[in-house]
Amino acid sequence: MAMFVNGIVLRTIKTKKNIMKKLLLIAAIASFTFACNDGSKSSTTTTDTAAVAPAATPAADSSAMSGSQGMKDGLMTLKDGKMQVLKGGSWVAMDSAVTCTNGRKVSVNGEVSKGDKKRKLEEGWKIDKDGQITDKDGKMVDTSGWD
């Protein structure tokens, strides 16, 4: 009789464990579902806010500056020892020093400075209005000692 009672007790414990496992699984699925939902109501319609710029006319000397249609206004580059800035899709000579949003100052001769650190841009290098410097291949230049 004791075995039968133990059998019933063990079966009851196993049943409770299975029920608890199922409840735990359901709770985990529910919490993952709610965690993935940001809670904000958003409409299913999307609007494209990108402005389409008219095609830029190429500059007189576009050999080193080809592909300027995909670049943003305010981008600066060193060409023939002088800085040029992209305005309206064409490269024009930079007439005065520019201070970037990160505090870097770009002079008309291609010298970039921030605080007491100075660096001369190399031919073909570019610096955007945020102060990010890229080489002539478009790769970011290491400026780790500046910030």
mmCIF file of N, CA and C in Angstrom:
data_model
loop_
_atom_site.group_PDB
_atom_site.id
_atom_site.type_symbol
_atom_site.label_atom_id
_atom_site.label_comp_id
_atom_site.label_asym_id
_atom_site.label_seq_id
_atom_site.Cartn_x
_atom_site.Cartn_y
_atom_site.Cartn_z
ATOM 1 N N MET A 1 0.807 -1.189 0.000
ATOM 2 C CA MET A 1 0.000 0.000 0.000
ATOM 3 C C MET A 1 0.855 1.260 0.000
ATOM 4 N N ALA A 2 1.997 1.196 0.684
ATOM 5 C CA ALA A 2 2.888 2.356 0.746
ATOM 6 C C ALA A 2 3.448 2.665 -0.636
ATOM 7 N N MET A 3 3.731 1.618 -1.439
ATOM 8 C CA MET A 3 4.233 1.832 -2.787
ATOM 9 C C MET A 3 3.184 2.526 -3.651
ATOM 10 N N PHE A 4 1.950 2.105 -3.456
ATOM 11 C CA PHE A 4 0.883 2.712 -4.233
ATOM 12 C C PHE A 4 0.727 4.177 -3.870
ATOM 13 N N VAL A 5 0.824 4.462 -2.595
ATOM 14 C CA VAL A 5 0.734 5.849 -2.149
ATOM 15 C C VAL A 5 1.929 6.626 -2.692
ATOM 16 N N ASN A 6 3.126 6.009 -2.632
ATOM 17 C CA ASN A 6 4.299 6.664 -3.195
ATOM 18 C C ASN A 6 4.126 6.872 -4.692
ATOM 19 N N GLY A 7 3.563 5.892 -5.386
ATOM 20 C CA GLY A 7 3.325 6.016 -6.826
ATOM 21 C C GLY A 7 2.398 7.174 -7.147
ATOM 22 N N ILE A 8 1.353 7.305 -6.348
ATOM 23 C CA ILE A 8 0.405 8.416 -6.565
ATOM 24 C C ILE A 8 1.101 9.738 -6.260
ATOM 25 N N VAL A 9 1.857 9.763 -5.185
ATOM 26 C CA VAL A 9 2.554 10.999 -4.800
ATOM 27 C C VAL A 9 3.579 11.366 -5.864
ATOM 28 N N LEU A 10 4.350 10.379 -6.357
ATOM 29 C CA LEU A 10 5.347 10.660 -7.389
ATOM 30 C C LEU A 10 4.688 11.117 -8.683
ATOM 31 N N ARG A 11 3.584 10.454 -9.047
ATOM 32 C CA ARG A 11 2.873 10.842 -10.262
ATOM 33 C C ARG A 11 2.335 12.263 -10.118
ATOM 34 N N THR A 12 1.833 12.612 -8.960
ATOM 35 C CA THR A 12 1.315 13.950 -8.720
ATOM 36 C C THR A 12 2.435 14.986 -8.810
ATOM 37 N N ILE A 13 3.622 14.650 -8.273
ATOM 38 C CA ILE A 13 4.759 15.570 -8.332
ATOM 39 C C ILE A 13 5.215 15.739 -9.778
ATOM 40 N N LYS A 14 5.277 14.646 -10.551
ATOM 41 C CA LYS A 14 5.672 14.739 -11.956
ATOM 42 C C LYS A 14 4.677 15.561 -12.747
ATOM 43 N N THR A 15 3.406 15.396 -12.478
ATOM 44 C CA THR A 15 2.377 16.166 -13.168
ATOM 45 C C THR A 15 2.535 17.656 -12.849
ATOM 46 N N LYS A 16 2.786 17.967 -11.579
ATOM 47 C CA LYS A 16 2.969 19.360 -11.179
ATOM 48 C C LYS A 16 4.211 19.953 -11.843
ATOM 49 N N LYS A 17 5.284 19.139 -11.946
ATOM 50 C CA LYS A 17 6.502 19.622 -12.616
ATOM 51 C C LYS A 17 6.238 19.916 -14.083
ATOM 52 N N ASN A 18 5.503 19.047 -14.752
ATOM 53 C CA ASN A 18 5.178 19.269 -16.170
ATOM 54 C C ASN A 18 4.327 20.519 -16.341
ATOM 55 N N ILE A 19 3.363 20.713 -15.451
ATOM 56 C CA ILE A 19 2.525 21.903 -15.533
ATOM 57 C C ILE A 19 3.375 23.152 -15.300
ATOM 58 N N MET A 20 4.268 23.109 -14.317
ATOM 59 C CA MET A 20 5.127 24.257 -14.036
ATOM 60 C C MET A 20 6.076 24.544 -15.201
ATOM 61 N N LYS A 21 6.600 23.491 -15.839
ATOM 62 C CA LYS A 21 7.468 23.684 -17.005
ATOM 63 C C LYS A 21 6.710 24.372 -18.125
ATOM 64 N N LYS A 22 5.475 23.931 -18.352
ATOM 65 C CA LYS A 22 4.659 24.537 -19.413
ATOM 66 C C LYS A 22 4.350 25.996 -19.086
ATOM 67 N N LEU A 23 4.003 26.264 -17.814
ATOM 68 C CA LEU A 23 3.723 27.640 -17.429
ATOM 69 C C LEU A 23 4.961 28.531 -17.556
ATOM 70 N N LEU A 24 6.115 27.983 -17.184
ATOM 71 C CA LEU A 24 7.360 28.734 -17.309
ATOM 72 C C LEU A 24 7.676 29.035 -18.769
ATOM 73 N N LEU A 25 7.456 28.061 -19.636
ATOM 74 C CA LEU A 25 7.673 28.258 -21.066
ATOM 75 C C LEU A 25 6.736 29.324 -21.623
ATOM 76 N N ILE A 26 5.479 29.280 -21.236
ATOM 77 C CA ILE A 26 4.508 30.278 -21.700
ATOM 78 C C ILE A 26 4.894 31.667 -21.180
ATOM 79 N N ALA A 27 5.317 31.746 -19.923
ATOM 80 C CA ALA A 27 5.728 33.038 -19.362
ATOM 81 C C ALA A 27 6.964 33.586 -20.074
ATOM 82 N N ALA A 28 7.920 32.708 -20.417
ATOM 83 C CA ALA A 28 9.126 33.148 -21.125
ATOM 84 C C ALA A 28 8.781 33.664 -22.512
ATOM 85 N N ILE A 29 7.914 32.942 -23.211
ATOM 86 C CA ILE A 29 7.508 33.383 -24.561
ATOM 87 C C ILE A 29 6.772 34.714 -24.477
ATOM 88 N N ALA A 30 5.908 34.859 -23.506
ATOM 89 C CA ALA A 30 5.163 36.106 -23.355
ATOM 90 C C ALA A 30 6.101 37.268 -23.023
ATOM 91 N N SER A 31 7.072 37.033 -22.142
ATOM 92 C CA SER A 31 7.983 38.132 -21.787
ATOM 93 C C SER A 31 8.864 38.528 -22.963
ATOM 94 N N PHE A 32 9.322 37.564 -23.764
ATOM 95 C CA PHE A 32 10.098 37.906 -24.961
ATOM 96 C C PHE A 32 9.251 38.682 -25.962
ATOM 97 N N THR A 33 7.993 38.290 -26.093
ATOM 98 C CA THR A 33 7.098 38.995 -27.019
ATOM 99 C C THR A 33 6.901 40.442 -26.578
ATOM 100 N N PHE A 34 6.647 40.646 -25.291
ATOM 101 C CA PHE A 34 6.443 42.000 -24.799
ATOM 102 C C PHE A 34 7.730 42.807 -24.784
ATOM 103 N N ALA A 35 8.863 42.167 -24.572
ATOM 104 C CA ALA A 35 10.140 42.875 -24.564
ATOM 105 C C ALA A 35 10.503 43.367 -25.954
ATOM 106 N N CYS A 36 10.133 42.629 -26.973
ATOM 107 C CA CYS A 36 10.438 43.035 -28.344
ATOM 108 C C CYS A 36 9.523 44.146 -28.828
ATOM 109 N N ASN A 37 8.397 44.328 -28.210
ATOM 110 C CA ASN A 37 7.470 45.386 -28.575
ATOM 111 C C ASN A 37 7.879 46.642 -27.839
ATOM 112 N N ASP A 38 8.145 47.740 -28.566
ATOM 113 C CA ASP A 38 8.609 48.965 -27.919
ATOM 114 C C ASP A 38 7.487 49.752 -27.258
ATOM 115 N N GLY A 39 6.275 49.325 -27.435
ATOM 116 C CA GLY A 39 5.167 49.962 -26.748
ATOM 117 C C GLY A 39 4.644 51.206 -27.432
ATOM 118 N N SER A 40 5.341 51.712 -28.409
ATOM 119 C CA SER A 40 4.849 52.900 -29.095
ATOM 120 C C SER A 40 3.959 52.489 -30.245
ATOM 121 N N LYS A 41 2.982 53.313 -30.471
ATOM 122 C CA LYS A 41 2.082 53.040 -31.592
ATOM 123 C C LYS A 41 2.653 53.714 -32.818
ATOM 124 N N SER A 42 2.890 52.938 -33.825
ATOM 125 C CA SER A 42 3.422 53.516 -35.054
ATOM 126 C C SER A 42 2.510 53.131 -36.198
ATOM 127 N N SER A 43 2.408 54.031 -37.132
ATOM 128 C CA SER A 43 1.577 53.732 -38.290
ATOM 129 C C SER A 43 2.364 52.869 -39.266
ATOM 130 N N THR A 44 1.649 52.162 -40.068
ATOM 131 C CA THR A 44 2.304 51.269 -41.018
ATOM 132 C C THR A 44 2.725 51.998 -42.275
ATOM 133 N N THR A 45 2.308 53.244 -42.412
ATOM 134 C CA THR A 45 2.707 53.992 -43.597
ATOM 135 C C THR A 45 4.032 54.686 -43.332
ATOM 136 N N THR A 46 4.878 54.698 -44.320
ATOM 137 C CA THR A 46 6.167 55.379 -44.207
ATOM 138 C C THR A 46 6.241 56.452 -45.269
ATOM 139 N N THR A 47 6.925 57.520 -44.922
ATOM 140 C CA THR A 47 7.105 58.591 -45.885
ATOM 141 C C THR A 47 8.582 58.794 -46.125
ATOM 142 N N ASP A 48 8.931 59.044 -47.339
ATOM 143 C CA ASP A 48 10.319 59.279 -47.707
ATOM 144 C C ASP A 48 10.587 60.766 -47.580
ATOM 145 N N THR A 49 11.495 61.125 -46.661
ATOM 146 C CA THR A 49 11.793 62.535 -46.444
ATOM 147 C C THR A 49 13.085 62.967 -47.125
ATOM 148 N N ALA A 50 13.681 62.084 -47.893
ATOM 149 C CA ALA A 50 14.935 62.422 -48.561
ATOM 150 C C ALA A 50 14.656 63.389 -49.703
ATOM 151 N N ALA A 51 15.399 64.452 -49.714
ATOM 152 C CA ALA A 51 15.260 65.423 -50.784
ATOM 153 C C ALA A 51 16.170 65.018 -51.936
ATOM 154 N N VAL A 52 15.635 65.104 -53.112
ATOM 155 C CA VAL A 52 16.421 64.748 -54.279
ATOM 156 C C VAL A 52 17.052 66.017 -54.830
ATOM 157 N N ALA A 53 18.384 66.040 -54.830
ATOM 158 C CA ALA A 53 19.108 67.199 -55.325
ATOM 159 C C ALA A 53 19.231 67.102 -56.846
ATOM 160 N N PRO A 54 19.172 68.223 -57.533
ATOM 161 C CA PRO A 54 19.361 68.166 -58.979
ATOM 162 C C PRO A 54 20.785 67.734 -59.309
ATOM 163 N N ALA A 55 20.941 67.128 -60.447
ATOM 164 C CA ALA A 55 22.261 66.649 -60.863
ATOM 165 C C ALA A 55 23.220 67.833 -60.967
ATOM 166 N N ALA A 56 24.384 67.672 -60.356
ATOM 167 C CA ALA A 56 25.373 68.747 -60.343
ATOM 168 C C ALA A 56 26.155 68.740 -61.652
ATOM 169 N N THR A 57 26.478 69.932 -62.109
ATOM 170 C CA THR A 57 27.306 70.030 -63.296
ATOM 171 C C THR A 57 28.742 69.816 -62.898
ATOM 172 N N PRO A 58 29.494 69.049 -63.662
ATOM 173 C CA PRO A 58 30.883 68.794 -63.272
ATOM 174 C C PRO A 58 31.716 70.063 -63.329
ATOM 175 N N ALA A 59 32.698 70.149 -62.423
ATOM 176 C CA ALA A 59 33.596 71.296 -62.387
ATOM 177 C C ALA A 59 34.524 71.246 -63.588
ATOM 178 N N ALA A 60 35.198 72.361 -63.837
ATOM 179 C CA ALA A 60 36.083 72.433 -64.996
ATOM 180 C C ALA A 60 37.172 71.376 -64.930
ATOM 181 N N ASP A 61 37.761 71.177 -63.726
ATOM 182 C CA ASP A 61 38.782 70.152 -63.570
ATOM 183 C C ASP A 61 38.242 69.108 -62.612
ATOM 184 N N SER A 62 37.591 68.095 -63.134
ATOM 185 C CA SER A 62 36.976 67.083 -62.280
ATOM 186 C C SER A 62 37.771 65.787 -62.275
ATOM 187 N N SER A 63 39.018 65.810 -62.719
ATOM 188 C CA SER A 63 39.794 64.570 -62.781
ATOM 189 C C SER A 63 40.038 63.986 -61.407
ATOM 190 N N ALA A 64 40.366 64.819 -60.437
ATOM 191 C CA ALA A 64 40.640 64.307 -59.094
ATOM 192 C C ALA A 64 39.401 64.332 -58.221
ATOM 193 N N MET A 65 38.377 65.003 -58.666
ATOM 194 C CA MET A 65 37.194 65.170 -57.841
ATOM 195 C C MET A 65 35.975 64.477 -58.429
ATOM 196 N N SER A 66 36.139 63.426 -59.188
ATOM 197 C CA SER A 66 35.003 62.772 -59.811
ATOM 198 C C SER A 66 34.113 62.140 -58.757
ATOM 199 N N GLY A 67 32.831 62.081 -59.040
ATOM 200 C CA GLY A 67 31.885 61.472 -58.123
ATOM 201 C C GLY A 67 31.425 62.403 -57.022
ATOM 202 N N SER A 68 31.471 63.716 -57.218
ATOM 203 C CA SER A 68 31.080 64.644 -56.168
ATOM 204 C C SER A 68 29.564 64.712 -56.002
ATOM 205 N N GLN A 69 28.794 64.064 -56.880
ATOM 206 C CA GLN A 69 27.340 64.110 -56.759
ATOM 207 C C GLN A 69 26.876 63.424 -55.486
ATOM 208 N N GLY A 70 27.572 62.399 -55.005
ATOM 209 C CA GLY A 70 27.167 61.686 -53.808
ATOM 210 C C GLY A 70 27.693 62.293 -52.536
ATOM 211 N N MET A 71 28.441 63.383 -52.620
ATOM 212 C CA MET A 71 29.045 63.999 -51.437
ATOM 213 C C MET A 71 28.189 65.165 -50.960
ATOM 214 N N LYS A 72 28.305 65.482 -49.683
ATOM 215 C CA LYS A 72 27.492 66.534 -49.085
ATOM 216 C C LYS A 72 28.187 67.887 -49.154
ATOM 217 N N ASP A 73 27.384 68.913 -49.227
ATOM 218 C CA ASP A 73 27.926 70.268 -49.178
ATOM 219 C C ASP A 73 28.672 70.470 -47.867
ATOM 220 N N GLY A 74 29.731 71.254 -47.913
ATOM 221 C CA GLY A 74 30.535 71.525 -46.733
ATOM 222 C C GLY A 74 31.750 70.616 -46.626
ATOM 223 N N LEU A 75 31.828 69.613 -47.495
ATOM 224 C CA LEU A 75 32.981 68.729 -47.504
ATOM 225 C C LEU A 75 34.174 69.506 -48.043
ATOM 226 N N MET A 76 35.340 69.349 -47.392
ATOM 227 C CA MET A 76 36.534 70.080 -47.802
ATOM 228 C C MET A 76 37.607 69.102 -48.236
ATOM 229 N N THR A 77 38.425 69.486 -49.208
ATOM 230 C CA THR A 77 39.507 68.637 -49.678
ATOM 231 C C THR A 77 40.714 69.489 -50.031
ATOM 232 N N LEU A 78 41.877 68.852 -49.997
ATOM 233 C CA LEU A 78 43.113 69.537 -50.374
ATOM 234 C C LEU A 78 43.441 69.165 -51.818
ATOM 235 N N LYS A 79 43.543 70.200 -52.679
ATOM 236 C CA LYS A 79 43.880 69.984 -54.082
ATOM 237 C C LYS A 79 44.888 71.041 -54.491
ATOM 238 N N ASP A 80 46.025 70.598 -54.994
ATOM 239 C CA ASP A 80 47.099 71.491 -55.420
ATOM 240 C C ASP A 80 47.565 72.419 -54.298
ATOM 241 N N GLY A 81 47.584 71.895 -53.074
ATOM 242 C CA GLY A 81 48.073 72.667 -51.936
ATOM 243 C C GLY A 81 47.090 73.670 -51.384
ATOM 244 N N LYS A 82 45.873 73.726 -51.936
ATOM 245 C CA LYS A 82 44.860 74.669 -51.471
ATOM 246 C C LYS A 82 43.584 73.921 -51.151
ATOM 247 N N MET A 83 42.883 74.433 -50.169
ATOM 248 C CA MET A 83 41.639 73.793 -49.757
ATOM 249 C C MET A 83 40.492 74.214 -50.657
ATOM 250 N N GLN A 84 39.644 73.254 -50.966
ATOM 251 C CA GLN A 84 38.429 73.503 -51.728
ATOM 252 C C GLN A 84 37.261 72.957 -50.931
ATOM 253 N N VAL A 85 36.119 73.578 -51.069
ATOM 254 C CA VAL A 85 34.926 73.169 -50.355
ATOM 255 C C VAL A 85 33.817 72.884 -51.367
ATOM 256 N N LEU A 86 33.008 71.888 -51.078
ATOM 257 C CA LEU A 86 31.914 71.503 -51.969
ATOM 258 C C LEU A 86 30.698 72.356 -51.644
ATOM 259 N N LYS A 87 30.267 73.138 -52.628
ATOM 260 C CA LYS A 87 29.086 73.993 -52.480
ATOM 261 C C LYS A 87 28.206 73.814 -53.701
ATOM 262 N N GLY A 88 26.989 73.415 -53.477
ATOM 263 C CA GLY A 88 26.038 73.268 -54.581
ATOM 264 C C GLY A 88 26.472 72.232 -55.600
ATOM 265 N N GLY A 89 27.220 71.226 -55.191
ATOM 266 C CA GLY A 89 27.633 70.164 -56.096
ATOM 267 C C GLY A 89 28.906 70.442 -56.859
ATOM 268 N N SER A 90 29.540 71.600 -56.639
ATOM 269 C CA SER A 90 30.796 71.882 -57.338
ATOM 270 C C SER A 90 31.841 72.353 -56.324
ATOM 271 N N TRP A 91 33.087 72.109 -56.659
ATOM 272 C CA TRP A 91 34.200 72.467 -55.788
ATOM 273 C C TRP A 91 34.600 73.914 -56.031
ATOM 274 N N VAL A 92 34.668 74.690 -54.936
ATOM 275 C CA VAL A 92 35.107 76.087 -55.020
ATOM 276 C C VAL A 92 36.233 76.295 -54.008
ATOM 277 N N ALA A 93 37.078 77.288 -54.287
ATOM 278 C CA ALA A 93 38.200 77.570 -53.395
ATOM 279 C C ALA A 93 37.684 78.049 -52.040
ATOM 280 N N MET A 94 38.316 77.571 -50.983
ATOM 281 C CA MET A 94 37.940 77.975 -49.636
ATOM 282 C C MET A 94 38.584 79.330 -49.366
ATOM 283 N N ASP A 95 37.782 80.321 -48.990
ATOM 284 C CA ASP A 95 38.314 81.668 -48.842
ATOM 285 C C ASP A 95 38.681 82.036 -47.410
ATOM 286 N N SER A 96 38.221 81.272 -46.429
ATOM 287 C CA SER A 96 38.584 81.555 -45.034
ATOM 288 C C SER A 96 38.591 80.255 -44.236
ATOM 289 N N ALA A 97 39.184 80.308 -43.060
ATOM 290 C CA ALA A 97 39.270 79.122 -42.207
ATOM 291 C C ALA A 97 37.875 78.707 -41.742
ATOM 292 N N VAL A 98 37.701 77.395 -41.546
ATOM 293 C CA VAL A 98 36.412 76.847 -41.134
ATOM 294 C C VAL A 98 36.620 76.073 -39.838
ATOM 295 N N THR A 99 35.697 76.229 -38.890
ATOM 296 C CA THR A 99 35.724 75.450 -37.656
ATOM 297 C C THR A 99 34.648 74.372 -37.749
ATOM 298 N N CYS A 100 35.066 73.126 -37.600
ATOM 299 C CA CYS A 100 34.150 71.988 -37.684
ATOM 300 C C CYS A 100 33.368 71.853 -36.379
ATOM 301 N N THR A 101 32.322 71.031 -36.400
ATOM 302 C CA THR A 101 31.474 70.878 -35.218
ATOM 303 C C THR A 101 32.201 70.215 -34.058
ATOM 304 N N ASN A 102 33.266 69.467 -34.317
ATOM 305 C CA ASN A 102 34.011 68.839 -33.222
ATOM 306 C C ASN A 102 35.167 69.708 -32.736
ATOM 307 N N GLY A 103 35.270 70.949 -33.228
ATOM 308 C CA GLY A 103 36.282 71.879 -32.751
ATOM 309 C C GLY A 103 37.534 71.956 -33.600
ATOM 310 N N ARG A 104 37.651 71.129 -34.622
ATOM 311 C CA ARG A 104 38.826 71.200 -35.497
ATOM 312 C C ARG A 104 38.705 72.424 -36.395
ATOM 313 N N LYS A 105 39.846 73.111 -36.566
ATOM 314 C CA LYS A 105 39.886 74.288 -37.447
ATOM 315 C C LYS A 105 40.662 73.921 -38.689
ATOM 316 N N VAL A 106 40.084 74.222 -39.845
ATOM 317 C CA VAL A 106 40.706 73.916 -41.128
ATOM 318 C C VAL A 106 41.094 75.234 -41.781
ATOM 319 N N SER A 107 42.389 75.403 -42.061
ATOM 320 C CA SER A 107 42.847 76.642 -42.690
ATOM 321 C C SER A 107 42.845 76.477 -44.208
ATOM 322 N N VAL A 108 43.017 77.588 -44.908
ATOM 323 C CA VAL A 108 42.965 77.564 -46.368
ATOM 324 C C VAL A 108 44.163 76.858 -46.989
ATOM 325 N N ASN A 109 45.240 76.647 -46.218
ATOM 326 C CA ASN A 109 46.404 75.949 -46.777
ATOM 327 C C ASN A 109 46.371 74.446 -46.472
ATOM 328 N N GLY A 110 45.300 73.961 -45.802
ATOM 329 C CA GLY A 110 45.156 72.535 -45.547
ATOM 330 C C GLY A 110 45.631 72.089 -44.190
ATOM 331 N N GLU A 111 45.940 73.031 -43.308
ATOM 332 C CA GLU A 111 46.376 72.667 -41.968
ATOM 333 C C GLU A 111 45.144 72.524 -41.077
ATOM 334 N N VAL A 112 45.063 71.392 -40.380
ATOM 335 C CA VAL A 112 43.948 71.115 -39.480
ATOM 336 C C VAL A 112 44.493 71.152 -38.061
ATOM 337 N N SER A 113 43.827 71.891 -37.181
ATOM 338 C CA SER A 113 44.304 72.009 -35.809
ATOM 339 C C SER A 113 43.146 71.861 -34.840
ATOM 340 N N LYS A 114 43.491 71.332 -33.670
ATOM 341 C CA LYS A 114 42.532 71.259 -32.567
ATOM 342 C C LYS A 114 43.344 71.375 -31.298
ATOM 343 N N GLY A 115 43.110 72.424 -30.558
ATOM 344 C CA GLY A 115 43.910 72.683 -29.362
ATOM 345 C C GLY A 115 45.338 72.987 -29.775
ATOM 346 N N ASP A 116 46.299 72.265 -29.200
ATOM 347 C CA ASP A 116 47.706 72.487 -29.549
ATOM 348 C C ASP A 116 48.201 71.484 -30.590
ATOM 349 N N LYS A 117 47.323 70.630 -31.098
ATOM 350 C CA LYS A 117 47.713 69.627 -32.095
ATOM 351 C C LYS A 117 47.420 70.159 -33.492
ATOM 352 N N LYS A 118 48.385 69.960 -34.408
ATOM 353 C CA LYS A 118 48.227 70.407 -35.792
ATOM 354 C C LYS A 118 48.600 69.271 -36.727
ATOM 355 N N ARG A 119 47.972 69.261 -37.877
ATOM 356 C CA ARG A 119 48.255 68.246 -38.887
ATOM 357 C C ARG A 119 47.956 68.834 -40.255
ATOM 358 N N LYS A 120 48.818 68.570 -41.190
ATOM 359 C CA LYS A 120 48.636 69.033 -42.565
ATOM 360 C C LYS A 120 47.946 67.913 -43.341
ATOM 361 N N LEU A 121 46.849 68.257 -44.015
ATOM 362 C CA LEU A 121 46.180 67.267 -44.843
ATOM 363 C C LEU A 121 47.058 66.911 -46.035
ATOM 364 N N GLU A 122 46.972 65.678 -46.468
ATOM 365 C CA GLU A 122 47.697 65.253 -47.661
ATOM 366 C C GLU A 122 46.809 65.470 -48.881
ATOM 367 N N GLU A 123 47.425 65.516 -50.035
ATOM 368 C CA GLU A 123 46.713 65.748 -51.293
ATOM 369 C C GLU A 123 45.608 64.706 -51.465
ATOM 370 N N GLY A 124 44.382 65.175 -51.714
ATOM 371 C CA GLY A 124 43.251 64.293 -51.946
ATOM 372 C C GLY A 124 42.486 63.904 -50.695
ATOM 373 N N TRP A 125 43.029 64.201 -49.516
ATOM 374 C CA TRP A 125 42.311 63.894 -48.280
ATOM 375 C C TRP A 125 41.123 64.833 -48.145
ATOM 376 N N LYS A 126 40.092 64.365 -47.444
ATOM 377 C CA LYS A 126 38.877 65.155 -47.262
ATOM 378 C C LYS A 126 38.557 65.260 -45.775
ATOM 379 N N ILE A 127 37.914 66.345 -45.410
ATOM 380 C CA ILE A 127 37.417 66.521 -44.048
ATOM 381 C C ILE A 127 36.011 67.089 -44.153
ATOM 382 N N ASP A 128 35.072 66.466 -43.433
ATOM 383 C CA ASP A 128 33.695 66.956 -43.511
ATOM 384 C C ASP A 128 33.449 68.020 -42.443
ATOM 385 N N LYS A 129 32.252 68.591 -42.449
ATOM 386 C CA LYS A 129 31.972 69.681 -41.518
ATOM 387 C C LYS A 129 31.889 69.214 -40.071
ATOM 388 N N ASP A 130 31.842 67.880 -39.861
ATOM 389 C CA ASP A 130 31.881 67.337 -38.506
ATOM 390 C C ASP A 130 33.308 67.076 -38.042
ATOM 391 N N GLY A 131 34.308 67.267 -38.923
ATOM 392 C CA GLY A 131 35.708 67.096 -38.555
ATOM 393 C C GLY A 131 36.253 65.702 -38.799
ATOM 394 N N GLN A 132 35.506 64.851 -39.494
ATOM 395 C CA GLN A 132 35.964 63.496 -39.792
ATOM 396 C C GLN A 132 36.867 63.540 -41.025
ATOM 397 N N ILE A 133 38.090 63.003 -40.888
ATOM 398 C CA ILE A 133 39.072 63.058 -41.969
ATOM 399 C C ILE A 133 39.113 61.701 -42.668
ATOM 400 N N THR A 134 39.077 61.734 -44.009
ATOM 401 C CA THR A 134 39.213 60.515 -44.803
ATOM 402 C C THR A 134 40.350 60.705 -45.796
ATOM 403 N N ASP A 135 41.002 59.587 -46.141
ATOM 404 C CA ASP A 135 42.086 59.678 -47.119
ATOM 405 C C ASP A 135 41.507 59.674 -48.531
ATOM 406 N N LYS A 136 42.388 59.675 -49.545
ATOM 407 C CA LYS A 136 41.906 59.785 -50.923
ATOM 408 C C LYS A 136 41.136 58.557 -51.386
ATOM 409 N N ASP A 137 41.268 57.424 -50.639
ATOM 410 C CA ASP A 137 40.505 56.222 -50.967
ATOM 411 C C ASP A 137 39.181 56.152 -50.210
ATOM 412 N N GLY A 138 38.914 57.132 -49.369
ATOM 413 C CA GLY A 138 37.667 57.172 -48.614
ATOM 414 C C GLY A 138 37.727 56.482 -47.268
ATOM 415 N N LYS A 139 38.918 56.038 -46.850
ATOM 416 C CA LYS A 139 39.058 55.375 -45.548
ATOM 417 C C LYS A 139 39.288 56.416 -44.468
ATOM 418 N N MET A 140 38.716 56.144 -43.281
ATOM 419 C CA MET A 140 38.868 57.061 -42.160
ATOM 420 C C MET A 140 40.334 57.121 -41.731
ATOM 421 N N VAL A 141 40.805 58.320 -41.421
ATOM 422 C CA VAL A 141 42.172 58.534 -40.958
ATOM 423 C C VAL A 141 42.158 58.482 -39.436
ATOM 424 N N ASP A 142 43.154 57.821 -38.846
ATOM 425 C CA ASP A 142 43.242 57.698 -37.396
ATOM 426 C C ASP A 142 43.561 59.059 -36.784
ATOM 427 N N THR A 143 42.640 59.546 -35.973
ATOM 428 C CA THR A 143 42.815 60.821 -35.273
ATOM 429 C C THR A 143 42.675 60.614 -33.773
ATOM 430 N N SER A 144 43.136 59.469 -33.291
ATOM 431 C CA SER A 144 42.909 59.097 -31.887
ATOM 432 C C SER A 144 43.583 60.041 -30.890
ATOM 433 N N GLY A 145 44.649 60.716 -31.240
ATOM 434 C CA GLY A 145 45.328 61.599 -30.314
ATOM 435 C C GLY A 145 44.705 62.980 -30.221
ATOM 436 N N TRP A 146 43.659 63.250 -30.974
ATOM 437 C CA TRP A 146 43.076 64.578 -31.042
ATOM 438 C C TRP A 146 41.921 64.808 -30.099
ATOM 439 N N ASP A 147 41.216 63.744 -29.743
ATOM 440 C CA ASP A 147 39.964 63.926 -28.984
ATOM 441 C C ASP A 147 40.139 63.790 -27.510
#
